[in-house]
PDB file of C-alpha atoms in Angstrom:
ATOM      1  CA  SER A   1    -113.653  13.920 150.532  1.00 37.00           C
ATOM      2  CA  ASN A   2    -115.014  17.254 149.322  1.00 41.00           C
ATOM      3  CA  ILE A   3    -112.518  20.315 149.981  1.00 43.00           C
ATOM      4  CA  ALA A   4    -113.421  23.509 148.734  1.00 44.00           C
ATOM      5  CA  VAL A   5    -110.235  25.837 147.465  1.00 46.00           C
ATOM      6  CA  ALA A   6    -109.703  28.880 145.957  1.00 45.00           C
ATOM      7  CA  MET A   7    -107.472  28.489 142.229  1.00 45.00           C
ATOM      8  CA  GLY A   8    -106.288  31.931 142.301  1.00 44.00           C
ATOM      9  CA  LEU A   9    -105.858  32.263 138.217  1.00 47.00           C
ATOM     10  CA  LEU A  10    -107.343  29.193 136.430  1.00 52.00           C
ATOM     11  CA  ARG A  11    -110.616  30.504 138.820  1.00 55.00           C
ATOM     12  CA  SER A  12    -113.173  33.066 139.366  1.00 61.00           C
ATOM     13  CA  GLU A  13    -115.132  30.974 141.748  1.00 67.00           C
ATOM     14  CA  PRO A  14    -114.459  28.035 144.827  1.00 73.00           C
ATOM     15  CA  MET A  15    -113.078  25.340 142.910  1.00 73.00           C
ATOM     16  CA  LYS A  16    -114.410  21.781 145.052  1.00 77.00           C
ATOM     17  CA  HIS A  17    -111.426  18.284 144.603  1.00 78.00           C
ATOM     18  CA  GLY A  18    -113.260  15.004 144.313  1.00 79.00           C
ATOM     19  CA  THR A  19    -111.783  11.348 142.629  1.00 80.00           C
ATOM     20  CA  LEU A  20    -113.596  10.091 139.364  1.00 79.00           C
ATOM     21  CA  VAL A  21    -113.153   6.199 139.539  1.00 82.00           C
ATOM     22  CA  VAL A  22    -113.943   4.587 136.044  1.00 81.00           C
ATOM     23  CA  PRO A  23    -112.768   2.058 134.593  1.00 84.00           C
ATOM     24  CA  VAL A  24    -109.866   1.228 132.275  1.00 80.00           C
ATOM     25  CA  ASP A  25    -111.497  -0.148 128.919  1.00 83.00           C
ATOM     26  CA  ARG A  26    -113.795   2.850 128.418  1.00 85.00           C
ATOM     27  CA  ALA A  27    -111.525   5.765 130.448  1.00 82.00           C
ATOM     28  CA  ARG A  28    -111.445   7.674 127.216  1.00 79.00           C
ATOM     29  CA  GLU A  29    -115.351   7.094 126.855  1.00 84.00           C
ATOM     30  CA  PHE A  30    -115.663   8.189 130.368  1.00 85.00           C
ATOM     31  CA  ILE A  31    -112.863  11.167 129.717  1.00 82.00           C
ATOM     32  CA  ASP A  32    -114.274  13.020 126.443  1.00 81.00           C
ATOM     33  CA  LEU A  33    -117.176  12.873 128.251  1.00 84.00           C
ATOM     34  CA  ILE A  34    -116.631  15.279 130.959  1.00 83.00           C
ATOM     35  CA  GLY A  35    -114.761  17.035 129.255  1.00 78.00           C
ATOM     36  CA  LYS A  36    -117.659  18.620 126.479  1.00 78.00           C
ATOM     37  CA  ASN A  37    -120.198  18.460 128.877  1.00 81.00           C
ATOM     38  CA  THR A  38    -118.883  20.122 132.453  1.00 80.00           C
ATOM     39  CA  LYS A  39    -116.330  22.538 133.081  1.00 75.00           C
ATOM     40  CA  MET A  40    -113.622  20.239 135.403  1.00 76.00           C
ATOM     41  CA  GLN A  41    -109.846  20.539 135.029  1.00 75.00           C
ATOM     42  CA  PHE A  42    -108.363  16.973 135.754  1.00 74.00           C
ATOM     43  CA  GLU A  43    -105.220  16.866 138.149  1.00 73.00           C
ATOM     44  CA  ASP A  44    -102.481  13.789 137.571  1.00 69.00           C
ATOM     45  CA  MET A  45    -102.624  11.940 140.910  1.00 70.00           C
ATOM     46  CA  ASN A  46     -99.657  10.703 139.474  1.00 69.00           C
ATOM     47  CA  ALA A  47     -97.908  13.296 138.115  1.00 67.00           C
ATOM     48  CA  ARG A  48     -93.890  11.697 139.797  1.00 72.00           C
ATOM     49  CA  ASP A  49     -94.723   8.553 138.843  1.00 69.00           C
ATOM     50  CA  MET A  50     -91.725   8.339 135.740  1.00 63.00           C
ATOM     51  CA  HIS A  51     -94.048   4.134 135.452  1.00 67.00           C
ATOM     52  CA  ARG A  52     -97.158   5.236 133.776  1.00 69.00           C
ATOM     53  CA  PRO A  53     -99.103   3.567 131.210  1.00 70.00           C
ATOM     54  CA  TYR A  54     -99.998   5.875 128.967  1.00 73.00           C
ATOM     55  CA  LYS A  55     -96.065   7.941 128.700  1.00 76.00           C
ATOM     56  CA  LYS A  56     -96.019   6.830 125.323  1.00 82.00           C
ATOM     57  CA  TYR A  57     -98.669   8.637 124.743  1.00 82.00           C
ATOM     58  CA  ILE A  58     -97.081  11.788 125.507  1.00 81.00           C
ATOM     59  CA  GLN A  59     -94.239  11.205 123.918  1.00 87.00           C
ATOM     60  CA  ARG A  60     -96.022  10.892 120.976  1.00 89.00           C
ATOM     61  CA  ILE A  61     -98.132  13.778 121.707  1.00 89.00           C
ATOM     62  CA  ASP A  62     -95.499  16.087 122.213  1.00 90.00           C
ATOM     63  CA  GLU A  63     -93.215  15.538 119.016  1.00 93.00           C
ATOM     64  CA  MET A  64     -96.404  16.350 117.058  1.00 93.00           C
ATOM     65  CA  GLU A  65     -96.815  20.014 119.158  1.00 92.00           C
ATOM     66  CA  ARG A  66     -93.209  20.481 117.945  1.00 93.00           C
ATOM     67  CA  ILE A  67     -93.555  19.805 114.416  1.00 93.00           C
ATOM     68  CA  ILE A  68     -97.656  21.806 114.676  1.00 91.00           C
ATOM     69  CA  ARG A  69     -94.393  24.168 115.961  1.00 91.00           C
ATOM     70  CA  PHE A  70     -92.348  24.125 113.720  1.00 89.00           C
ATOM     71  CA  LEU A  71     -94.757  24.115 110.120  1.00 89.00           C
ATOM     72  CA  LEU A  72     -96.648  26.925 111.898  1.00 88.00           C
ATOM     73  CA  GLU A  73     -93.492  29.056 111.970  1.00 86.00           C
ATOM     74  CA  GLU A  74     -92.591  28.192 108.127  1.00 83.00           C
ATOM     75  CA  LEU A  75     -96.260  29.558 107.354  1.00 83.00           C
ATOM     76  CA  THR A  76     -95.213  32.489 108.614  1.00 82.00           C
ATOM     77  CA  LYS A  77     -92.432  32.550 106.556  1.00 77.00           C
ATOM     78  CA  VAL A  78     -94.765  32.494 103.128  1.00 77.00           C
ATOM     79  CA  PRO A  79     -96.240  34.813 102.176  1.00 76.00           C
ATOM     80  CA  GLY A  80    -100.330  35.731 102.293  1.00 80.00           C
ATOM     81  CA  ALA A  81    -100.846  32.629 103.920  1.00 79.00           C
ATOM     82  CA  SER A  82    -102.530  32.764 107.259  1.00 80.00           C
ATOM     83  CA  PRO A  83    -102.948  29.334 109.368  1.00 80.00           C
ATOM     84  CA  VAL A  84    -106.522  28.921 111.059  1.00 80.00           C
ATOM     85  CA  LYS A  85    -105.646  28.203 115.296  1.00 79.00           C
ATOM     86  CA  HIS A  86    -107.307  28.643 118.042  1.00 78.00           C
ATOM     87  CA  ASN A  87    -110.678  27.170 117.164  1.00 81.00           C
ATOM     88  CA  VAL A  88    -111.180  24.877 120.208  1.00 77.00           C
ATOM     89  CA  ASP A  89    -115.146  24.795 119.671  1.00 79.00           C
ATOM     90  CA  ALA A  90    -114.395  22.989 115.611  1.00 81.00           C
ATOM     91  CA  PHE A  91    -112.345  20.721 117.319  1.00 79.00           C
ATOM     92  CA  LEU A  92    -114.456  19.320 119.561  1.00 74.00           C
ATOM     93  CA  ASP A  93    -117.706  19.244 117.690  1.00 79.00           C
ATOM     94  CA  HIS A  94    -114.845  16.427 115.242  1.00 78.00           C
ATOM     95  CA  SER A  95    -113.088  15.320 117.379  1.00 75.00           C
ATOM     96  CA  ASP A  96    -114.299  11.490 116.354  1.00 77.00           C
ATOM     97  CA  ASP A  97    -112.863  12.523 113.621  1.00 82.00           C
ATOM     98  CA  TYR A  98    -109.378  12.495 114.862  1.00 82.00           C
ATOM     99  CA  LYS A  99    -107.810   8.629 115.596  1.00 85.00           C
ATOM    100  CA  LEU A 100    -103.779   9.826 117.888  1.00 84.00           C
ATOM    101  CA  ASP A 101    -102.620   7.360 114.592  1.00 88.00           C
ATOM    102  CA  ASP A 102    -103.889   9.108 111.616  1.00 91.00           C
ATOM    103  CA  VAL A 103    -103.046  12.469 112.783  1.00 89.00           C
ATOM    104  CA  GLU A 104     -99.475  11.491 113.639  1.00 92.00           C
ATOM    105  CA  ALA A 105     -99.180   9.727 110.516  1.00 93.00           C
ATOM    106  CA  ASN A 106    -100.922  12.513 108.757  1.00 93.00           C
ATOM    107  CA  LEU A 107     -98.338  15.246 110.285  1.00 93.00           C
ATOM    108  CA  HIS A 108     -95.226  13.178 109.465  1.00 93.00           C
ATOM    109  CA  LYS A 109     -96.119  12.949 105.575  1.00 93.00           C
ATOM    110  CA  ILE A 110     -96.904  16.992 106.172  1.00 92.00           C
ATOM    111  CA  HIS A 111     -93.832  17.568 108.027  1.00 93.00           C
ATOM    112  CA  LYS A 112     -91.378  15.510 105.946  1.00 92.00           C
ATOM    113  CA  GLU A 113     -92.939  16.327 102.919  1.00 91.00           C
ATOM    114  CA  PHE A 114     -92.226  20.982 103.959  1.00 89.00           C
ATOM    115  CA  ILE A 115     -88.559  19.839 104.699  1.00 91.00           C
ATOM    116  CA  GLN A 116     -87.948  18.317 101.192  1.00 91.00           C
ATOM    117  CA  PHE A 117     -89.508  21.449 100.087  1.00 88.00           C
ATOM    118  CA  LYS A 118     -87.852  23.713 102.227  1.00 86.00           C
ATOM    119  CA  GLU A 119     -84.265  21.649 100.956  1.00 88.00           C
ATOM    120  CA  ASN A 120     -85.543  22.591  97.532  1.00 90.00           C
ATOM    121  CA  ASN A 121     -86.300  26.575  97.734  1.00 86.00           C
ATOM    122  CA  GLY A 122     -82.687  26.469  99.473  1.00 86.00           C
ATOM    123  CA  LYS A 123     -81.354  24.812  96.962  1.00 89.00           C
ATOM    124  CA  LEU A 124     -83.339  27.351  94.525  1.00 90.00           C
ATOM    125  CA  LEU A 125     -81.984  30.249  95.845  1.00 88.00           C
ATOM    126  CA  GLU A 126     -78.482  29.268  96.039  1.00 89.00           C
ATOM    127  CA  ARG A 127     -78.416  29.165  91.874  1.00 90.00           C
ATOM    128  CA  ARG A 128     -80.467  32.724  91.603  1.00 88.00           C
ATOM    129  CA  ASN A 129     -78.144  34.523  94.194  1.00 88.00           C
ATOM    130  CA  ALA A 130     -75.052  32.742  92.465  1.00 89.00           C
ATOM    131  CA  ALA A 131     -76.090  32.996  89.264  1.00 89.00           C
ATOM    132  CA  LEU A 132     -76.710  37.575  90.120  1.00 87.00           C
ATOM    133  CA  GLU A 133     -73.251  38.105  92.555  1.00 87.00           C
ATOM    134  CA  GLU A 134     -72.400  36.741  89.185  1.00 88.00           C
ATOM    135  CA  ARG A 135     -73.918  39.111  86.306  1.00 88.00           C
ATOM    136  CA  TYR A 136     -73.176  41.400  88.721  1.00 87.00           C
ATOM    137  CA  VAL A 137     -69.000  40.671  88.540  1.00 87.00           C
ATOM    138  CA  VAL A 138     -69.347  40.810  85.294  1.00 86.00           C
ATOM    139  CA  GLN A 139     -70.941  44.018  84.776  1.00 84.00           C
ATOM    140  CA  THR A 140     -68.275  45.160  87.397  1.00 82.00           C
ATOM    141  CA  ALA A 141     -65.268  44.109  85.458  1.00 77.00           C
ATOM    142  CA  MET A 142     -66.722  45.162  81.916  1.00 79.00           C
ATOM    143  CA  ALA A 143     -66.860  48.637  83.147  1.00 79.00           C
ATOM    144  CA  SER A 144     -63.509  48.491  84.743  1.00 72.00           C
ATOM    145  CA  MET A 145     -62.176  47.476  81.777  1.00 69.00           C
ATOM    146  CA  ALA A 146     -63.838  50.391  79.789  1.00 70.00           C
ATOM    147  CA  HIS A 147     -61.907  52.541  82.315  1.00 65.00           C
ATOM    148  CA  VAL A 148     -59.106  50.831  82.118  1.00 58.00           C
ATOM    149  CA  ALA A 149     -58.911  51.055  78.453  1.00 59.00           C
ATOM    150  CA  SER A 150     -59.803  55.003  77.906  1.00 65.00           C
ATOM    151  CA  SER A 151     -57.054  55.924  80.672  1.00 58.00           C
ATOM    152  CA  ARG A 152     -55.126  53.661  78.328  1.00 55.00           C
ATOM    153  CA  ALA A 153     -56.405  55.247  74.964  1.00 57.00           C
ATOM    154  CA  VAL A 154     -55.390  59.001  76.043  1.00 54.00           C
ATOM    155  CA  ARG A 155     -52.171  58.058  77.536  1.00 54.00           C
ATOM    156  CA  ALA A 156     -48.966  59.852  75.114  1.00 49.00           C
ATOM    157  CA  PRO A 157     -47.262  59.011  72.709  1.00 52.00           C
ATOM    158  CA  GLU A 158     -42.986  59.383  74.623  1.00 49.00           C
ATOM    159  CA  ASP A 159     -43.803  57.623  77.652  1.00 52.00           C
ATOM    160  CA  ARG A 160     -45.344  54.318  74.939  1.00 52.00           C
ATOM    161  CA  PHE A 161     -42.078  54.446  72.956  1.00 46.00           C
ATOM    162  CA  GLU A 162     -40.242  55.117  76.847  1.00 50.00           C
ATOM    163  CA  PHE A 163     -42.142  51.944  77.912  1.00 46.00           C
ATOM    164  CA  GLU A 164     -41.106  50.286  74.565  1.00 51.00           C
ATOM    165  CA  ALA A 165     -37.688  51.589  75.802  1.00 45.00           C
ATOM    166  CA  SER A 166     -37.091  50.102  78.818  1.00 50.00           C
ATOM    167  CA  ARG A 167     -38.333  46.783  78.819  1.00 51.00           C
ATOM    168  CA  SER A 168     -36.233  43.551  79.032  1.00 48.00           C
ATOM    169  CA  LEU A 169     -34.987  40.968  75.760  1.00 44.00           C
ATOM    170  CA  LEU A 170     -36.693  38.079  78.262  1.00 45.00           C
ATOM    171  CA  ASP A 171     -39.566  40.122  78.085  1.00 50.00           C
ATOM    172  CA  GLU A 172     -39.327  39.908  74.261  1.00 49.00           C
ATOM    173  CA  GLU A 173     -38.489  36.516  73.530  1.00 49.00           C
ATOM    174  CA  GLY A 174     -41.319  35.414  76.215  1.00 50.00           C
ATOM    175  CA  GLY A 175     -42.854  37.914  78.010  1.00 52.00           C
ATOM    176  CA  THR A 176     -46.049  37.428  77.192  1.00 53.00           C
ATOM    177  CA  SER A 177     -47.441  35.130  78.612  1.00 51.00           C
ATOM    178  CA  ARG A 178     -46.076  36.012  81.887  1.00 51.00           C
ATOM    179  CA  ARG A 179     -47.134  39.622  81.289  1.00 52.00           C
ATOM    180  CA  SER A 180     -51.257  38.190  80.671  1.00 52.00           C
ATOM    181  CA  LEU A 181     -50.061  36.189  83.790  1.00 49.00           C
ATOM    182  CA  GLU A 182     -49.812  39.304  85.949  1.00 48.00           C
ATOM    183  CA  THR A 183     -52.349  40.935  83.925  1.00 47.00           C
ATOM    184  CA  MET A 184     -54.767  38.321  84.827  1.00 47.00           C
ATOM    185  CA  PHE A 185     -53.919  38.138  88.568  1.00 52.00           C
ATOM    186  CA  SER A 186     -53.389  41.741  89.614  1.00 76.00           C
ATOM    187  CA  ASN A 187     -57.668  42.673  90.580  1.00 77.00           C
ATOM    188  CA  ILE A 188     -59.220  40.074  92.067  1.00 81.00           C
ATOM    189  CA  ALA A 189     -63.641  40.151  91.978  1.00 82.00           C
ATOM    190  CA  GLY A 190     -65.648  39.381  94.148  1.00 86.00           C
ATOM    191  CA  VAL A 191     -68.801  39.405  96.015  1.00 88.00           C
ATOM    192  CA  ILE A 192     -68.866  40.136  99.959  1.00 88.00           C
ATOM    193  CA  HIS A 193     -71.867  41.482 101.946  1.00 89.00           C
ATOM    194  CA  GLN A 194     -72.504  45.489 102.461  1.00 87.00           C
ATOM    195  CA  GLU A 195     -71.492  44.851 106.186  1.00 87.00           C
ATOM    196  CA  GLU A 196     -68.349  43.571 105.597  1.00 88.00           C
ATOM    197  CA  GLN A 197     -66.642  45.699 103.550  1.00 87.00           C
ATOM    198  CA  ASP A 198     -64.526  48.559 105.919  1.00 87.00           C
ATOM    199  CA  ARG A 199     -63.014  45.255 107.569  1.00 89.00           C
ATOM    200  CA  PHE A 200     -62.426  43.466 104.783  1.00 87.00           C
ATOM    201  CA  ALA A 201     -61.252  46.214 103.145  1.00 86.00           C
ATOM    202  CA  ARG A 202     -58.474  47.189 106.359  1.00 88.00           C
ATOM    203  CA  MET A 203     -57.829  43.349 106.160  1.00 88.00           C
ATOM    204  CA  LEU A 204     -56.023  42.884 102.242  1.00 84.00           C
ATOM    205  CA  PHE A 205     -54.388  46.886 102.935  1.00 85.00           C
ATOM    206  CA  ARG A 206     -52.777  45.590 105.907  1.00 86.00           C
ATOM    207  CA  ALA A 207     -51.475  41.474 104.518  1.00 86.00           C
ATOM    208  CA  THR A 208     -51.038  43.345 101.381  1.00 83.00           C
ATOM    209  CA  ARG A 209     -48.914  46.245 103.660  1.00 84.00           C
ATOM    210  CA  GLY A 210     -50.453  48.496 101.802  1.00 82.00           C
ATOM    211  CA  ASN A 211     -49.867  47.776  97.688  1.00 81.00           C
ATOM    212  CA  THR A 212     -54.442  47.248  97.399  1.00 82.00           C
ATOM    213  CA  PHE A 213     -56.656  49.188  96.091  1.00 81.00           C
ATOM    214  CA  THR A 214     -60.316  48.183  96.226  1.00 84.00           C
ATOM    215  CA  HIS A 215     -62.747  49.322  95.397  1.00 82.00           C
ATOM    216  CA  PHE A 216     -66.481  48.276  95.733  1.00 86.00           C
ATOM    217  CA  GLN A 217     -70.191  48.879  94.157  1.00 85.00           C
ATOM    218  CA  GLN A 218     -73.121  47.858  95.862  1.00 85.00           C
ATOM    219  CA  ILE A 219     -75.546  45.233  94.354  1.00 85.00           C
ATOM    220  CA  PHE A 220     -78.661  47.528  94.625  1.00 84.00           C
ATOM    221  CA  GLU A 221     -81.343  44.123  94.498  1.00 83.00           C
ATOM    222  CA  PRO A 222     -81.312  41.946  97.859  1.00 84.00           C
ATOM    223  CA  MET A 223     -81.190  38.572  97.311  1.00 86.00           C
ATOM    224  CA  ARG A 224     -83.042  36.172 100.397  1.00 84.00           C
ATOM    225  CA  ASP A 225     -80.789  34.461 102.126  1.00 84.00           C
ATOM    226  CA  PRO A 226     -81.513  30.767 101.457  1.00 80.00           C
ATOM    227  CA  LYS A 227     -80.876  29.881 105.695  1.00 78.00           C
ATOM    228  CA  THR A 228     -82.968  32.278 107.383  1.00 78.00           C
ATOM    229  CA  GLY A 229     -85.015  33.226 104.848  1.00 74.00           C
ATOM    230  CA  ARG A 230     -84.127  37.482 105.485  1.00 81.00           C
ATOM    231  CA  GLU A 231     -83.136  39.667 102.123  1.00 84.00           C
ATOM    232  CA  VAL A 232     -79.132  39.824 103.117  1.00 87.00           C
ATOM    233  CA  HIS A 233     -78.102  43.042 100.683  1.00 88.00           C
ATOM    234  CA  LYS A 234     -74.755  42.225  99.316  1.00 90.00           C
ATOM    235  CA  SER A 235     -71.194  44.308  96.832  1.00 88.00           C
ATOM    236  CA  VAL A 236     -68.960  43.385  94.195  1.00 88.00           C
ATOM    237  CA  PHE A 237     -65.014  44.450  95.034  1.00 86.00           C
ATOM    238  CA  VAL A 238     -62.620  45.010  92.599  1.00 84.00           C
ATOM    239  CA  SER A 239     -59.004  44.784  94.780  1.00 82.00           C
ATOM    240  CA  THR A 240     -56.211  45.390  91.972  1.00 80.00           C
ATOM    241  CA  LEU A 241     -52.588  44.262  93.215  1.00 79.00           C
ATOM    242  CA  ARG A 242     -50.016  46.683  92.712  1.00 71.00           C
TER     243      ARG A 242
END
């Protein structure tokens, strides 16, 4: 029995429901021919039945769609990459060239290679960021040491005499190594995100009860986060402990 129904958003003209019975062994061939040569919408009469013989094929197709979505999302992050999409006519013209098993195997292979490439790229970005951070920390530390040395050079002779005269005998015996340790740990340098600067300085100030002064030097060269792929801006901090 044919019943005319209005399809609403799916169709602009009235459609008719009908039942099509095809042999199981040639169902794929008939469905392909009908899909190419006619304008017909298929409805699954057993959509609520979970014991369908082709359920495993639907699961495989869903997994392949997930891989394709992942690859397309990652390709949008590659500069200059423009994947071709929505070319349905070309796909239908060469539909006989595609086999589900071959397409699935190729997708899994590409997905595995892309995951490996992404991990390698992340490691390279981490090493590059670490090298840049180390370079800027060294430059900032050298500038700070040069500033301290210049301020010591202009110190008055009587101040140096006063300091020498006030030193204890214990400092004379074995205090050289102790003083070097105090100098080593009186300044701490590192790298931090620029948006965390103020909170970091306040935390150190409170933790040391006001005995810490923190200086920040902006790194003008942006770095790419290996996890998100976004550019981040960092600063070198030098904390001086009193």
